[in-house]
PDB file of C-alpha atoms in Angstrom:
ATOM      1  CA  MET T   1     -27.077  63.410 -23.278  1.00  0.00           C
ATOM      2  CA  LEU T   2     -29.193  61.214 -25.508  1.00  0.00           C
ATOM      3  CA  GLN T   3     -27.805  57.734 -26.098  1.00  0.00           C
ATOM      4  CA  ILE T   4     -29.126  55.186 -28.591  1.00  0.00           C
ATOM      5  CA  TYR T   5     -28.404  51.456 -28.622  1.00  0.00           C
ATOM      6  CA  THR T   6     -29.730  49.972 -31.860  1.00  0.00           C
ATOM      7  CA  GLY T   7     -29.012  47.370 -34.533  1.00  0.00           C
ATOM      8  CA  ASN T   8     -29.921  43.749 -35.177  1.00  0.00           C
ATOM      9  CA  GLY T   9     -27.367  42.304 -32.749  1.00  0.00           C
ATOM     10  CA  LYS T  10     -27.918  41.070 -29.212  1.00  0.00           C
ATOM     11  CA  GLY T  11     -27.092  43.310 -26.265  1.00  0.00           C
ATOM     12  CA  LYS T  12     -29.082  46.543 -26.469  1.00  0.00           C
ATOM     13  CA  THR T  13     -31.202  46.038 -23.357  1.00  0.00           C
ATOM     14  CA  THR T  14     -28.263  44.367 -21.625  1.00  0.00           C
ATOM     15  CA  ALA T  15     -26.103  47.454 -22.231  1.00  0.00           C
ATOM     16  CA  ALA T  16     -28.866  49.718 -20.897  1.00  0.00           C
ATOM     17  CA  ILE T  17     -29.162  47.570 -17.754  1.00  0.00           C
ATOM     18  CA  GLY T  18     -25.402  47.801 -17.280  1.00  0.00           C
ATOM     19  CA  LEU T  19     -25.538  51.588 -17.529  1.00  0.00           C
ATOM     20  CA  ALA T  20     -28.463  51.661 -15.083  1.00  0.00           C
ATOM     21  CA  ILE T  21     -26.466  49.628 -12.558  1.00  0.00           C
ATOM     22  CA  ARG T  22     -23.463  51.918 -12.991  1.00  0.00           C
ATOM     23  CA  CYS T  23     -25.704  54.930 -12.408  1.00  0.00           C
ATOM     24  CA  LEU T  24     -27.227  53.341  -9.302  1.00  0.00           C
ATOM     25  CA  GLY T  25     -23.732  52.573  -8.026  1.00  0.00           C
ATOM     26  CA  ALA T  26     -22.979  56.297  -8.208  1.00  0.00           C
ATOM     27  CA  GLY T  27     -25.976  56.988  -5.936  1.00  0.00           C
ATOM     28  CA  LYS T  28     -28.215  58.218  -8.731  1.00  0.00           C
ATOM     29  CA  LYS T  29     -31.868  57.477  -9.552  1.00  0.00           C
ATOM     30  CA  VAL T  30     -32.996  55.482 -12.597  1.00  0.00           C
ATOM     31  CA  TYR T  31     -36.361  55.121 -14.350  1.00  0.00           C
ATOM     32  CA  PHE T  32     -36.342  52.066 -16.621  1.00  0.00           C
ATOM     33  CA  SER T  33     -39.366  51.945 -18.910  1.00  0.00           C
ATOM     34  CA  GLN T  34     -39.745  48.851 -21.094  1.00  0.00           C
ATOM     35  CA  PHE T  35     -41.992  49.257 -24.119  1.00  0.00           C
ATOM     36  CA  MET T  36     -43.546  46.268 -25.871  1.00  0.00           C
ATOM     37  CA  LYS T  37     -42.505  43.973 -23.008  1.00  0.00           C
ATOM     38  CA  THR T  38     -44.547  42.319 -20.301  1.00  0.00           C
ATOM     39  CA  LEU T  39     -43.190  41.183 -16.944  1.00  0.00           C
ATOM     40  CA  SER T  40     -41.849  37.951 -18.398  1.00  0.00           C
ATOM     41  CA  TYR T  41     -38.121  38.615 -18.709  1.00  0.00           C
ATOM     42  CA  SER T  42     -35.643  37.340 -16.140  1.00  0.00           C
ATOM     43  CA  GLU T  43     -33.900  40.670 -15.575  1.00  0.00           C
ATOM     44  CA  GLN T  44     -37.147  42.212 -14.365  1.00  0.00           C
ATOM     45  CA  THR T  45     -37.215  39.996 -11.272  1.00  0.00           C
ATOM     46  CA  ILE T  46     -33.918  41.366  -9.989  1.00  0.00           C
ATOM     47  CA  LEU T  47     -34.434  44.923 -11.243  1.00  0.00           C
ATOM     48  CA  GLN T  48     -37.696  45.206  -9.286  1.00  0.00           C
ATOM     49  CA  GLN T  49     -35.834  44.344  -6.063  1.00  0.00           C
ATOM     50  CA  PHE T  50     -32.401  45.754  -6.864  1.00  0.00           C
ATOM     51  CA  SER T  51     -32.560  49.262  -5.449  1.00  0.00           C
ATOM     52  CA  PRO T  52     -35.110  51.739  -4.117  1.00  0.00           C
ATOM     53  CA  ASN T  53     -33.506  54.196  -6.550  1.00  0.00           C
ATOM     54  CA  LEU T  54     -34.637  52.166  -9.565  1.00  0.00           C
ATOM     55  CA  THR T  55     -38.169  52.305 -10.947  1.00  0.00           C
ATOM     56  CA  LEU T  56     -39.087  49.644 -13.519  1.00  0.00           C
ATOM     57  CA  LYS T  57     -42.278  49.860 -15.590  1.00  0.00           C
ATOM     58  CA  THR T  58     -43.438  47.763 -18.523  1.00  0.00           C
ATOM     59  CA  SER T  59     -46.011  48.379 -21.232  1.00  0.00           C
ATOM     60  CA  GLY T  60     -46.481  45.403 -23.451  1.00  0.00           C
ATOM     61  CA  LYS T  61     -48.994  42.868 -24.639  1.00  0.00           C
ATOM     62  CA  PRO T  62     -48.648  39.088 -24.382  1.00  0.00           C
ATOM     63  CA  TYR T  63     -48.112  38.892 -28.148  1.00  0.00           C
ATOM     64  CA  PHE T  64     -45.871  40.350 -30.834  1.00  0.00           C
ATOM     65  CA  ILE T  65     -47.025  42.600 -33.664  1.00  0.00           C
ATOM     66  CA  ALA T  66     -46.026  42.921 -37.301  1.00  0.00           C
ATOM     67  CA  LYS T  67     -47.023  45.141 -40.181  1.00  0.00           C
ATOM     68  CA  GLU T  68     -48.712  43.479 -43.146  1.00  0.00           C
ATOM     69  CA  GLY T  69     -46.132  42.256 -45.613  1.00  0.00           C
ATOM     70  CA  MET T  70     -43.338  41.820 -43.061  1.00  0.00           C
ATOM     71  CA  LEU T  71     -43.896  38.094 -42.592  1.00  0.00           C
ATOM     72  CA  THR T  72     -44.787  35.271 -44.926  1.00  0.00           C
ATOM     73  CA  ASP T  73     -47.964  33.277 -44.386  1.00  0.00           C
ATOM     74  CA  GLU T  74     -45.767  30.416 -43.203  1.00  0.00           C
ATOM     75  CA  GLU T  75     -44.056  32.626 -40.610  1.00  0.00           C
ATOM     76  CA  ILE T  76     -47.415  33.937 -39.393  1.00  0.00           C
ATOM     77  CA  ALA T  77     -48.662  30.351 -39.043  1.00  0.00           C
ATOM     78  CA  GLN T  78     -45.547  29.440 -37.040  1.00  0.00           C
ATOM     79  CA  TRP T  79     -46.185  32.311 -34.630  1.00  0.00           C
ATOM     80  CA  GLY T  80     -49.827  31.305 -34.186  1.00  0.00           C
ATOM     81  CA  ASP T  81     -51.608  33.201 -31.387  1.00  0.00           C
ATOM     82  CA  MET T  82     -48.379  34.957 -30.429  1.00  0.00           C
ATOM     83  CA  ILE T  83     -48.566  37.434 -33.345  1.00  0.00           C
ATOM     84  CA  ARG T  84     -51.001  40.146 -34.446  1.00  0.00           C
ATOM     85  CA  VAL T  85     -50.575  41.432 -37.998  1.00  0.00           C
ATOM     86  CA  TYR T  86     -51.961  44.882 -38.794  1.00  0.00           C
ATOM     87  CA  PRO T  87     -52.169  47.136 -41.863  1.00  0.00           C
ATOM     88  CA  ALA T  88     -49.181  49.474 -42.182  1.00  0.00           C
ATOM     89  CA  GLU T  89     -49.668  52.742 -40.298  1.00  0.00           C
ATOM     90  CA  ASN T  90     -52.756  51.368 -38.561  1.00  0.00           C
ATOM     91  CA  PRO T  91     -51.516  49.583 -35.427  1.00  0.00           C
ATOM     92  CA  PRO T  92     -53.903  48.234 -32.768  1.00  0.00           C
ATOM     93  CA  ALA T  93     -55.442  51.247 -31.007  1.00  0.00           C
ATOM     94  CA  ASP T  94     -55.234  49.660 -27.559  1.00  0.00           C
ATOM     95  CA  TYR T  95     -51.500  49.087 -28.035  1.00  0.00           C
ATOM     96  CA  VAL T  96     -50.991  52.691 -29.189  1.00  0.00           C
ATOM     97  CA  LYS T  97     -52.782  53.920 -26.063  1.00  0.00           C
ATOM     98  CA  LEU T  98     -50.759  51.631 -23.790  1.00  0.00           C
ATOM     99  CA  VAL T  99     -47.398  52.793 -25.188  1.00  0.00           C
ATOM    100  CA  ASN T 100     -48.322  56.487 -25.193  1.00  0.00           C
ATOM    101  CA  ASP T 101     -49.721  56.303 -21.661  1.00  0.00           C
ATOM    102  CA  SER T 102     -46.472  54.704 -20.565  1.00  0.00           C
ATOM    103  CA  LEU T 103     -44.398  57.533 -22.034  1.00  0.00           C
ATOM    104  CA  PHE T 104     -46.588  60.099 -20.283  1.00  0.00           C
ATOM    105  CA  GLU T 105     -46.154  58.109 -17.059  1.00  0.00           C
ATOM    106  CA  VAL T 106     -42.397  58.602 -17.384  1.00  0.00           C
ATOM    107  CA  LEU T 107     -42.907  62.379 -17.634  1.00  0.00           C
ATOM    108  CA  ASP T 108     -45.239  62.353 -14.653  1.00  0.00           C
ATOM    109  CA  ALA T 109     -42.697  60.410 -12.586  1.00  0.00           C
ATOM    110  CA  LEU T 110     -39.934  62.776 -13.663  1.00  0.00           C
ATOM    111  CA  ASN T 111     -42.025  65.765 -12.529  1.00  0.00           C
ATOM    112  CA  LYS T 112     -42.572  64.163  -9.101  1.00  0.00           C
ATOM    113  CA  HIS T 113     -39.047  62.822  -8.540  1.00  0.00           C
ATOM    114  CA  LYS T 114     -35.641  63.640  -9.898  1.00  0.00           C
ATOM    115  CA  TYR T 115     -34.286  60.858 -12.100  1.00  0.00           C
ATOM    116  CA  ASP T 116     -30.715  61.015 -13.339  1.00  0.00           C
ATOM    117  CA  LEU T 117     -31.148  58.324 -16.006  1.00  0.00           C
ATOM    118  CA  ILE T 118     -34.209  57.398 -18.024  1.00  0.00           C
ATOM    119  CA  VAL T 119     -34.076  54.252 -20.131  1.00  0.00           C
ATOM    120  CA  LEU T 120     -36.708  53.922 -22.853  1.00  0.00           C
ATOM    121  CA  ASP T 121     -36.134  50.254 -23.634  1.00  0.00           C
ATOM    122  CA  GLU T 122     -37.484  49.191 -27.062  1.00  0.00           C
ATOM    123  CA  ILE T 123     -38.819  52.694 -27.820  1.00  0.00           C
ATOM    124  CA  ASN T 124     -37.163  52.475 -31.244  1.00  0.00           C
ATOM    125  CA  VAL T 125     -39.246  49.383 -32.014  1.00  0.00           C
ATOM    126  CA  ALA T 126     -42.405  51.102 -30.781  1.00  0.00           C
ATOM    127  CA  ILE T 127     -41.671  53.983 -33.179  1.00  0.00           C
ATOM    128  CA  PHE T 128     -41.022  51.556 -36.040  1.00  0.00           C
ATOM    129  CA  TYR T 129     -44.362  49.811 -35.454  1.00  0.00           C
ATOM    130  CA  ASP T 130     -46.209  53.170 -35.398  1.00  0.00           C
ATOM    131  CA  LEU T 131     -47.208  52.747 -31.753  1.00  0.00           C
ATOM    132  CA  ILE T 132     -45.789  56.169 -30.968  1.00  0.00           C
ATOM    133  CA  THR T 133     -45.180  59.094 -33.290  1.00  0.00           C
ATOM    134  CA  ARG T 134     -42.139  61.203 -33.941  1.00  0.00           C
ATOM    135  CA  PRO T 135     -43.848  64.393 -32.655  1.00  0.00           C
ATOM    136  CA  THR T 136     -44.780  62.617 -29.423  1.00  0.00           C
ATOM    137  CA  VAL T 137     -41.209  61.440 -28.844  1.00  0.00           C
ATOM    138  CA  GLU T 138     -39.721  64.827 -29.780  1.00  0.00           C
ATOM    139  CA  ASN T 139     -42.158  66.580 -27.432  1.00  0.00           C
ATOM    140  CA  PHE T 140     -41.166  64.149 -24.669  1.00  0.00           C
ATOM    141  CA  LEU T 141     -37.441  64.733 -25.233  1.00  0.00           C
ATOM    142  CA  ALA T 142     -37.950  68.510 -25.169  1.00  0.00           C
ATOM    143  CA  LYS T 143     -39.403  68.232 -21.646  1.00  0.00           C
ATOM    144  CA  ILE T 144     -36.479  66.312 -20.172  1.00  0.00           C
ATOM    145  CA  PRO T 145     -34.145  68.378 -17.979  1.00  0.00           C
ATOM    146  CA  ALA T 146     -30.690  68.904 -19.502  1.00  0.00           C
ATOM    147  CA  GLU T 147     -28.988  67.057 -16.636  1.00  0.00           C
ATOM    148  CA  THR T 148     -31.016  63.869 -17.192  1.00  0.00           C
ATOM    149  CA  GLU T 149     -29.406  61.152 -19.319  1.00  0.00           C
ATOM    150  CA  ILE T 150     -31.744  59.404 -21.778  1.00  0.00           C
ATOM    151  CA  VAL T 151     -31.157  55.995 -23.358  1.00  0.00           C
ATOM    152  CA  CYS T 152     -33.320  54.752 -26.247  1.00  0.00           C
ATOM    153  CA  THR T 153     -32.922  51.086 -27.158  1.00  0.00           C
ATOM    154  CA  GLY T 154     -34.224  48.783 -29.837  1.00  0.00           C
ATOM    155  CA  ARG T 155     -33.771  47.877 -33.459  1.00  0.00           C
ATOM    156  CA  TYR T 156     -34.842  50.268 -36.176  1.00  0.00           C
ATOM    157  CA  ALA T 157     -33.746  53.560 -34.576  1.00  0.00           C
ATOM    158  CA  PRO T 158     -35.078  56.218 -36.960  1.00  0.00           C
ATOM    159  CA  ASP T 159     -32.629  58.545 -38.701  1.00  0.00           C
ATOM    160  CA  TRP T 160     -34.145  61.643 -37.103  1.00  0.00           C
ATOM    161  CA  LEU T 161     -33.497  60.228 -33.615  1.00  0.00           C
ATOM    162  CA  ILE T 162     -29.961  59.142 -34.537  1.00  0.00           C
ATOM    163  CA  LYS T 163     -29.212  62.689 -35.780  1.00  0.00           C
ATOM    164  CA  ARG T 164     -30.464  64.136 -32.500  1.00  0.00           C
ATOM    165  CA  ALA T 165     -28.462  61.715 -30.324  1.00  0.00           C
ATOM    166  CA  ASP T 166     -25.150  62.433 -28.625  1.00  0.00           C
ATOM    167  CA  LEU T 167     -24.058  58.780 -28.673  1.00  0.00           C
ATOM    168  CA  VAL T 168     -25.172  55.977 -30.975  1.00  0.00           C
ATOM    169  CA  THR T 169     -24.038  52.379 -30.634  1.00  0.00           C
ATOM    170  CA  GLU T 170     -25.068  49.838 -33.228  1.00  0.00           C
ATOM    171  CA  MET T 171     -25.113  46.202 -32.149  1.00  0.00           C
ATOM    172  CA  LYS T 172     -24.319  44.254 -35.311  1.00  0.00           C
ATOM    173  CA  GLU T 173     -25.125  40.572 -35.567  1.00  0.00           C
ATOM    174  CA  ILE T 174     -22.190  38.672 -36.997  1.00  0.00           C
ATOM    175  CA  LYS T 175     -23.297  35.216 -35.890  1.00  0.00           C
ATOM    176  CA  HIS T 176     -26.163  34.004 -33.708  1.00  0.00           C
ATOM    177  CA  TYR T 177     -27.113  30.547 -32.490  1.00  0.00           C
ATOM    178  CA  TYR T 178     -30.734  31.263 -33.485  1.00  0.00           C
ATOM    179  CA  GLN T 179     -29.528  30.439 -36.999  1.00  0.00           C
ATOM    180  CA  LYS T 180     -28.894  26.885 -35.760  1.00  0.00           C
ATOM    181  CA  GLY T 181     -32.399  26.644 -34.318  1.00  0.00           C
ATOM    182  CA  VAL T 182     -31.475  27.428 -30.687  1.00  0.00           C
ATOM    183  CA  GLN T 183     -34.447  29.145 -29.068  1.00  0.00           C
ATOM    184  CA  GLY T 184     -34.325  31.899 -26.438  1.00  0.00           C
ATOM    185  CA  ARG T 185     -32.844  30.669 -23.178  1.00  0.00           C
ATOM    186  CA  LYS T 186     -33.979  31.731 -19.722  1.00  0.00           C
ATOM    187  CA  GLY T 187     -31.448  34.060 -18.162  1.00  0.00           C
ATOM    188  CA  ILE T 188     -29.720  34.729 -21.488  1.00  0.00           C
ATOM    189  CA  GLU T 189     -32.384  35.952 -23.946  1.00  0.00           C
ATOM    190  CA  ASN T 190     -35.382  36.136 -21.622  1.00  0.00           C
TER     191      ASN T 190
END
């Protein structure tokens, strides 16, 4: 089955981690690949030590990216060195390589070991930012054994992926304390 957790609300990665733990509890093997994330999130500390049946890999840069026109000059200034803005459909080549190499690493691992669950955390965002193409993702999905569960997380899930999915959950933001100026908190958002 192909599951998608998307939407602008909080909880997509959290839901995928919960499913991974459930899978591990059933004695199964999990490959958790985090796109566009570095080893700077609190859950990674425990996931790396949690079980020998869980493999965690990350492929991110120490900055965020945005397509030209997505942010105002004021927003870009607020982000400072933490943001790289690029022309639409022309993302940083080194980031494209990093994300694609990571996806191929998942396939390589799957060929060497049997994984029951593969989580592609933030793959939807990587697709949205043109870091990985639709044909590449479709080719990847075609190579996954039928008995392997796949979870794709992140905002901006494309329609073609939603149509292909067996389960789609949209996390909808109704209210968020960010709107009151509360920044990400360790152990809750990062």
